[in-house]
């Protein structure tokens, strides 16, 4: 029986992080983490309390992430960290206080570039009643806010960043990491989920002001959940816009999903088959909305959950 | 005596194009065809005309002109609807995408 | 009584052929016929050229004889033989969501006659009202809308398009010329497009990249172009980003 992060003794956890033996199990992945405990520990305890974890690796770990100083001087003088996922990435060193950002970015890079078991699509995914809704948008397109809003309405959060599409079943797998919030979305999500679910704001990062929102314990309980996708949405937030849904030709939806996938070209034929299979079984829409409330109403309408 | 340019034009006019139907997988969505081309592992987005051209060339080699006639017949279009120049454009785009290739001279001679 | 069944196969085949011809015209105009899936600006452009939008609610367009237009969703009652309800016209214009100046709408969409106030007597008339979209302005179709819609295919977009001046012949007036100042043939044409109608602007593109609008949806395109000229992509005119993306593609 694995313990959860909150069950672990913080001194032991601190030591395991420094030693690089801390193992976090989330969704289909096991992550081996090493990093500066002073800033990383509060993030892990605050954002991943219900996640299964261990202080020593007892199985194969698929993702290995180290947050390390870019050079020896930066371990001591104005300490900095860089995410090292085990392969070269052009990451800008960050002040050590931004370790949570380095950690989340590092995990994203690992999933995006190293995963071969799933088609990874840059998209948020929520699920309810055994069916999933995928939301694919460019960075800043409002998918995290929309995912948070739907999560606040009782949808399980599978991910706000990556849809993990199973190559055989074409179902999506849950990977419920914290919701990544930027700038204006922070107060909105604080309002939606409650201030206690949102981390302190990390200011002046390369992405501006950022914060993270903890997913509900129920979503983490469905850690290994998977679901078929019934609705694929391409959200587009435009301040003041009237809510609007446009049905997309499935071929156009596939074109957009391929562009949003980080490993489609790498996987080739199995990825093509999985995406085609998913899209054929789903409805595809581009949606435009001017407020978060509108977006939830629109999605529920399209999902057949709300009044039409 | 024909110029080099005329020679190239004349050669282009008689080029036969071919494709291997086993090399692609396709799905149709509302008259739009998604084609996964196995040799390049690339995915292409073809409309009814370019996919029709690919299928015809895949079933038997064709020049631009024979392909044009086959497309007019296949889709019940008039020459006004579908000018030869558009078929030439389609062939060029299919060639650039690697989906079709010219029949080799050896094959033509044999 | 059984209704004459529609022939959806024929309609859909005809539609398919029309779509194909349209695509060939776009191909002749330079639209690529083969796309390779890579994230590229060109794909975005192509996608935008093929964009469509769905009207989130019913749209009514009122056009006067000078080509000015008012766009809104309020009711507009029309009574055979007497004309439009003056109060409705006034309220519609005062509460219009969008107003377009004279000259915006081409003559083919304008009423044949300009306003004529011929009424000077009070009248206790008992004629039937065509209460178009009566009630609270909900999305339910009025009886007239439904009637006008019935011969069309089930997915037909345009509900009704009629011009008061055109529809009202002299013959219709013969027995009901009693005037009521509330009901006057004041020379307006009204067009209605139902909620959830999909409009694909590229359907109205001609061979040379010009516009060939027709029907109520064509009028909506005309107004969209006028809106785009004034406001570009800003504001909340439904579908404006789609229209502007096409204008950008065409280099207009």
PDB file of N, CA and C in Angstrom, chain A residues 165-223:
ATOM      1  N   UNK A 165      -3.605  10.083 -25.049  1.00  0.00           N
ATOM      2  CA  UNK A 165      -4.508   9.250 -25.829  1.00  0.00           C
ATOM      3  C   UNK A 165      -3.911   7.853 -25.995  1.00  0.00           C
ATOM      4  N   UNK A 166      -4.631   6.860 -25.487  1.00  0.00           N
ATOM      5  CA  UNK A 166      -4.140   5.484 -25.537  1.00  0.00           C
ATOM      6  C   UNK A 166      -4.069   5.003 -26.990  1.00  0.00           C
ATOM      7  N   UNK A 167      -2.941   4.435 -27.345  1.00  0.00           N
ATOM      8  CA  UNK A 167      -2.736   4.042 -28.750  1.00  0.00           C
ATOM      9  C   UNK A 167      -3.667   2.912 -29.186  1.00  0.00           C
ATOM     10  N   UNK A 168      -4.059   2.067 -28.264  1.00  0.00           N
ATOM     11  CA  UNK A 168      -4.916   0.942 -28.640  1.00  0.00           C
ATOM     12  C   UNK A 168      -6.400   1.277 -28.538  1.00  0.00           C
ATOM     13  N   UNK A 169      -6.794   1.818 -27.390  1.00  0.00           N
ATOM     14  CA  UNK A 169      -8.227   2.030 -27.167  1.00  0.00           C
ATOM     15  C   UNK A 169      -8.722   3.385 -27.651  1.00  0.00           C
ATOM     16  N   UNK A 170      -7.792   4.322 -27.859  1.00  0.00           N
ATOM     17  CA  UNK A 170      -8.131   5.711 -28.202  1.00  0.00           C
ATOM     18  C   UNK A 170      -8.901   6.406 -27.082  1.00  0.00           C
ATOM     19  N   UNK A 171      -8.872   5.840 -25.876  1.00  0.00           N
ATOM     20  CA  UNK A 171      -9.419   6.538 -24.707  1.00  0.00           C
ATOM     21  C   UNK A 171      -8.351   7.482 -24.159  1.00  0.00           C
ATOM     22  N   UNK A 172      -8.792   8.464 -23.384  1.00  0.00           N
ATOM     23  CA  UNK A 172      -7.816   9.350 -22.742  1.00  0.00           C
ATOM     24  C   UNK A 172      -7.581   8.889 -21.305  1.00  0.00           C
ATOM     25  N   UNK A 173      -6.364   9.049 -20.844  1.00  0.00           N
ATOM     26  CA  UNK A 173      -5.990   8.655 -19.488  1.00  0.00           C
ATOM     27  C   UNK A 173      -5.908   9.888 -18.602  1.00  0.00           C
ATOM     28  N   UNK A 174      -6.289   9.706 -17.349  1.00  0.00           N
ATOM     29  CA  UNK A 174      -6.210  10.814 -16.391  1.00  0.00           C
ATOM     30  C   UNK A 174      -4.760  11.059 -15.991  1.00  0.00           C
ATOM     31  N   UNK A 175      -4.412  12.323 -15.929  1.00  0.00           N
ATOM     32  CA  UNK A 175      -3.087  12.733 -15.459  1.00  0.00           C
ATOM     33  C   UNK A 175      -3.294  14.052 -14.700  1.00  0.00           C
ATOM     34  N   UNK A 176      -3.920  13.953 -13.511  1.00  0.00           N
ATOM     35  CA  UNK A 176      -4.445  15.171 -12.860  1.00  0.00           C
ATOM     36  C   UNK A 176      -3.401  15.978 -12.089  1.00  0.00           C
ATOM     37  N   UNK A 177      -2.546  16.625 -12.846  1.00  0.00           N
ATOM     38  CA  UNK A 177      -1.573  17.544 -12.236  1.00  0.00           C
ATOM     39  C   UNK A 177      -2.293  18.825 -11.841  1.00  0.00           C
ATOM     40  N   UNK A 178      -1.658  19.677 -11.028  1.00  0.00           N
ATOM     41  CA  UNK A 178      -2.310  20.940 -10.670  1.00  0.00           C
ATOM     42  C   UNK A 178      -2.603  21.790 -11.915  1.00  0.00           C
ATOM     43  N   UNK A 179      -3.635  22.606 -11.813  1.00  0.00           N
ATOM     44  CA  UNK A 179      -4.002  23.467 -12.945  1.00  0.00           C
ATOM     45  C   UNK A 179      -3.054  24.658 -12.965  1.00  0.00           C
ATOM     46  N   UNK A 180      -2.479  24.892 -14.123  1.00  0.00           N
ATOM     47  CA  UNK A 180      -1.500  25.964 -14.265  1.00  0.00           C
ATOM     48  C   UNK A 180      -2.223  27.262 -14.635  1.00  0.00           C
ATOM     49  N   UNK A 181      -2.043  28.272 -13.800  1.00  0.00           N
ATOM     50  CA  UNK A 181      -2.783  29.534 -13.999  1.00  0.00           C
ATOM     51  C   UNK A 181      -1.833  30.671 -14.311  1.00  0.00           C
ATOM     52  N   UNK A 182      -2.285  31.526 -15.208  1.00  0.00           N
ATOM     53  CA  UNK A 182      -1.475  32.691 -15.561  1.00  0.00           C
ATOM     54  C   UNK A 182      -2.303  33.954 -15.406  1.00  0.00           C
ATOM     55  N   UNK A 183      -1.659  34.990 -14.969  1.00  0.00           N
ATOM     56  CA  UNK A 183      -2.197  36.362 -14.966  1.00  0.00           C
ATOM     57  C   UNK A 183      -3.655  36.451 -14.529  1.00  0.00           C
ATOM     58  N   UNK A 184      -4.518  36.882 -15.479  1.00  0.00           N
ATOM     59  CA  UNK A 184      -5.912  37.183 -15.111  1.00  0.00           C
ATOM     60  C   UNK A 184      -6.705  35.960 -14.690  1.00  0.00           C
ATOM     61  N   UNK A 185      -6.223  34.771 -15.067  1.00  0.00           N
ATOM     62  CA  UNK A 185      -7.011  33.592 -14.718  1.00  0.00           C
ATOM     63  C   UNK A 185      -6.891  33.272 -13.226  1.00  0.00           C
ATOM     64  N   UNK A 186      -5.882  33.823 -12.554  1.00  0.00           N
ATOM     65  CA  UNK A 186      -5.655  33.463 -11.146  1.00  0.00           C
ATOM     66  C   UNK A 186      -6.849  33.859 -10.266  1.00  0.00           C
ATOM     67  N   UNK A 187      -7.265  35.147 -10.284  1.00  0.00           N
ATOM     68  CA  UNK A 187      -8.419  35.489  -9.437  1.00  0.00           C
ATOM     69  C   UNK A 187      -9.701  34.769  -9.846  1.00  0.00           C
ATOM     70  N   UNK A 188      -9.850  34.490 -11.129  1.00  0.00           N
ATOM     71  CA  UNK A 188     -11.067  33.803 -11.592  1.00  0.00           C
ATOM     72  C   UNK A 188     -11.128  32.396 -10.994  1.00  0.00           C
ATOM     73  N   UNK A 189     -10.012  31.689 -11.066  1.00  0.00           N
ATOM     74  CA  UNK A 189     -10.000  30.313 -10.559  1.00  0.00           C
ATOM     75  C   UNK A 189     -10.042  30.295  -9.035  1.00  0.00           C
ATOM     76  N   UNK A 190      -9.446  31.319  -8.414  1.00  0.00           N
ATOM     77  CA  UNK A 190      -9.537  31.422  -6.953  1.00  0.00           C
ATOM     78  C   UNK A 190     -11.012  31.517  -6.543  1.00  0.00           C
ATOM     79  N   UNK A 191     -11.745  32.274  -7.314  1.00  0.00           N
ATOM     80  CA  UNK A 191     -13.181  32.428  -7.051  1.00  0.00           C
ATOM     81  C   UNK A 191     -13.918  31.107  -7.295  1.00  0.00           C
ATOM     82  N   UNK A 192     -13.537  30.414  -8.357  1.00  0.00           N
ATOM     83  CA  UNK A 192     -14.240  29.186  -8.744  1.00  0.00           C
ATOM     84  C   UNK A 192     -13.971  28.024  -7.785  1.00  0.00           C
ATOM     85  N   UNK A 193     -12.711  27.843  -7.444  1.00  0.00           N
ATOM     86  CA  UNK A 193     -12.343  26.649  -6.674  1.00  0.00           C
ATOM     87  C   UNK A 193     -12.145  26.925  -5.189  1.00  0.00           C
ATOM     88  N   UNK A 194     -12.051  28.200  -4.832  1.00  0.00           N
ATOM     89  CA  UNK A 194     -11.777  28.545  -3.435  1.00  0.00           C
ATOM     90  C   UNK A 194     -10.304  28.887  -3.263  1.00  0.00           C
ATOM     91  N   UNK A 195     -10.047  29.908  -2.449  1.00  0.00           N
ATOM     92  CA  UNK A 195      -8.678  30.400  -2.282  1.00  0.00           C
ATOM     93  C   UNK A 195      -7.754  29.322  -1.725  1.00  0.00           C
ATOM     94  N   UNK A 196      -8.304  28.413  -0.903  1.00  0.00           N
ATOM     95  CA  UNK A 196      -7.447  27.395  -0.287  1.00  0.00           C
ATOM     96  C   UNK A 196      -6.921  26.385  -1.301  1.00  0.00           C
ATOM     97  N   UNK A 197      -7.506  26.365  -2.488  1.00  0.00           N
ATOM     98  CA  UNK A 197      -7.053  25.410  -3.514  1.00  0.00           C
ATOM     99  C   UNK A 197      -5.997  26.029  -4.434  1.00  0.00           C
ATOM    100  N   UNK A 198      -5.770  27.334  -4.296  1.00  0.00           N
ATOM    101  CA  UNK A 198      -4.850  28.010  -5.220  1.00  0.00           C
ATOM    102  C   UNK A 198      -3.579  28.411  -4.474  1.00  0.00           C
ATOM    103  N   UNK A 199      -2.446  28.168  -5.105  1.00  0.00           N
ATOM    104  CA  UNK A 199      -1.159  28.457  -4.460  1.00  0.00           C
ATOM    105  C   UNK A 199      -0.915  29.964  -4.388  1.00  0.00           C
ATOM    106  N   UNK A 200       0.135  30.342  -3.652  1.00  0.00           N
ATOM    107  CA  UNK A 200       0.560  31.738  -3.686  1.00  0.00           C
ATOM    108  C   UNK A 200       1.014  32.076  -5.108  1.00  0.00           C
ATOM    109  N   UNK A 201       0.877  33.342  -5.437  1.00  0.00           N
ATOM    110  CA  UNK A 201       1.283  33.771  -6.777  1.00  0.00           C
ATOM    111  C   UNK A 201       2.811  33.852  -6.843  1.00  0.00           C
ATOM    112  N   UNK A 202       3.382  33.319  -7.897  1.00  0.00           N
ATOM    113  CA  UNK A 202       4.815  33.496  -8.139  1.00  0.00           C
ATOM    114  C   UNK A 202       4.926  34.602  -9.189  1.00  0.00           C
ATOM    115  N   UNK A 203       5.501  35.716  -8.769  1.00  0.00           N
ATOM    116  CA  UNK A 203       5.502  36.898  -9.645  1.00  0.00           C
ATOM    117  C   UNK A 203       6.764  36.966 -10.506  1.00  0.00           C
ATOM    118  N   UNK A 204       6.630  37.722 -11.569  1.00  0.00           N
ATOM    119  CA  UNK A 204       7.763  38.065 -12.441  1.00  0.00           C
ATOM    120  C   UNK A 204       8.480  36.844 -13.011  1.00  0.00           C
ATOM    121  N   UNK A 205       7.751  35.802 -13.289  1.00  0.00           N
ATOM    122  CA  UNK A 205       8.378  34.651 -13.943  1.00  0.00           C
ATOM    123  C   UNK A 205       8.446  34.948 -15.444  1.00  0.00           C
ATOM    124  N   UNK A 206       9.158  34.139 -16.206  1.00  0.00           N
ATOM    125  CA  UNK A 206       9.166  34.358 -17.663  1.00  0.00           C
ATOM    126  C   UNK A 206       7.761  34.277 -18.273  1.00  0.00           C
ATOM    127  N   UNK A 207       6.824  33.656 -17.540  1.00  0.00           N
ATOM    128  CA  UNK A 207       5.445  33.580 -18.027  1.00  0.00           C
ATOM    129  C   UNK A 207       4.562  34.629 -17.363  1.00  0.00           C
ATOM    130  N   UNK A 208       5.141  35.587 -16.676  1.00  0.00           N
ATOM    131  CA  UNK A 208       4.349  36.569 -15.926  1.00  0.00           C
ATOM    132  C   UNK A 208       3.987  36.012 -14.562  1.00  0.00           C
ATOM    133  N   UNK A 209       2.917  36.540 -13.974  1.00  0.00           N
ATOM    134  CA  UNK A 209       2.467  36.024 -12.684  1.00  0.00           C
ATOM    135  C   UNK A 209       1.803  34.676 -12.900  1.00  0.00           C
ATOM    136  N   UNK A 210       2.208  33.706 -12.091  1.00  0.00           N
ATOM    137  CA  UNK A 210       1.602  32.381 -12.237  1.00  0.00           C
ATOM    138  C   UNK A 210       1.187  31.832 -10.871  1.00  0.00           C
ATOM    139  N   UNK A 211       0.318  30.876 -10.886  1.00  0.00           N
ATOM    140  CA  UNK A 211      -0.085  30.160  -9.672  1.00  0.00           C
ATOM    141  C   UNK A 211      -0.582  28.791 -10.091  1.00  0.00           C
ATOM    142  N   UNK A 212      -0.793  27.933  -9.112  1.00  0.00           N
ATOM    143  CA  UNK A 212      -1.290  26.588  -9.407  1.00  0.00           C
ATOM    144  C   UNK A 212      -2.524  26.305  -8.563  1.00  0.00           C
ATOM    145  N   UNK A 213      -3.440  25.556  -9.130  1.00  0.00           N
ATOM    146  CA  UNK A 213      -4.651  25.179  -8.383  1.00  0.00           C
ATOM    147  C   UNK A 213      -4.663  23.674  -8.192  1.00  0.00           C
ATOM    148  N   UNK A 214      -4.952  23.276  -6.958  1.00  0.00           N
ATOM    149  CA  UNK A 214      -4.965  21.852  -6.627  1.00  0.00           C
ATOM    150  C   UNK A 214      -6.236  21.200  -7.153  1.00  0.00           C
ATOM    151  N   UNK A 215      -6.087  20.028  -7.737  1.00  0.00           N
ATOM    152  CA  UNK A 215      -7.290  19.334  -8.214  1.00  0.00           C
ATOM    153  C   UNK A 215      -7.994  18.686  -7.031  1.00  0.00           C
ATOM    154  N   UNK A 216      -9.267  18.431  -7.193  1.00  0.00           N
ATOM    155  CA  UNK A 216     -10.059  17.851  -6.109  1.00  0.00           C
ATOM    156  C   UNK A 216      -9.580  16.433  -5.806  1.00  0.00           C
ATOM    157  N   UNK A 217      -9.710  16.072  -4.542  1.00  0.00           N
ATOM    158  CA  UNK A 217      -9.256  14.751  -4.114  1.00  0.00           C
ATOM    159  C   UNK A 217      -9.948  13.651  -4.915  1.00  0.00           C
ATOM    160  N   UNK A 218     -11.210  13.893  -5.296  1.00  0.00           N
ATOM    161  CA  UNK A 218     -11.941  12.867  -6.054  1.00  0.00           C
ATOM    162  C   UNK A 218     -11.268  12.594  -7.393  1.00  0.00           C
ATOM    163  N   UNK A 219     -10.719  13.660  -8.014  1.00  0.00           N
ATOM    164  CA  UNK A 219     -10.041  13.455  -9.296  1.00  0.00           C
ATOM    165  C   UNK A 219      -8.796  12.611  -9.098  1.00  0.00           C
ATOM    166  N   UNK A 220      -8.103  12.851  -7.988  1.00  0.00           N
ATOM    167  CA  UNK A 220      -6.904  12.060  -7.734  1.00  0.00           C
ATOM    168  C   UNK A 220      -7.262  10.622  -7.404  1.00  0.00           C
ATOM    169  N   UNK A 221      -8.450  10.442  -6.835  1.00  0.00           N
ATOM    170  CA  UNK A 221      -8.883   9.077  -6.548  1.00  0.00           C
ATOM    171  C   UNK A 221      -9.062   8.294  -7.848  1.00  0.00           C
ATOM    172  N   UNK A 222      -9.341   9.038  -8.935  1.00  0.00           N
ATOM    173  CA  UNK A 222      -9.489   8.396 -10.248  1.00  0.00           C
ATOM    174  C   UNK A 222      -8.189   8.459 -11.024  1.00  0.00           C
ATOM    175  N   UNK A 223      -7.132   8.352 -10.266  1.00  0.00           N
ATOM    176  CA  UNK A 223      -5.787   8.501 -10.808  1.00  0.00           C
ATOM    177  C   UNK A 223      -5.531   7.651 -12.048  1.00  0.00           C
TER     178      UNK A 223
END
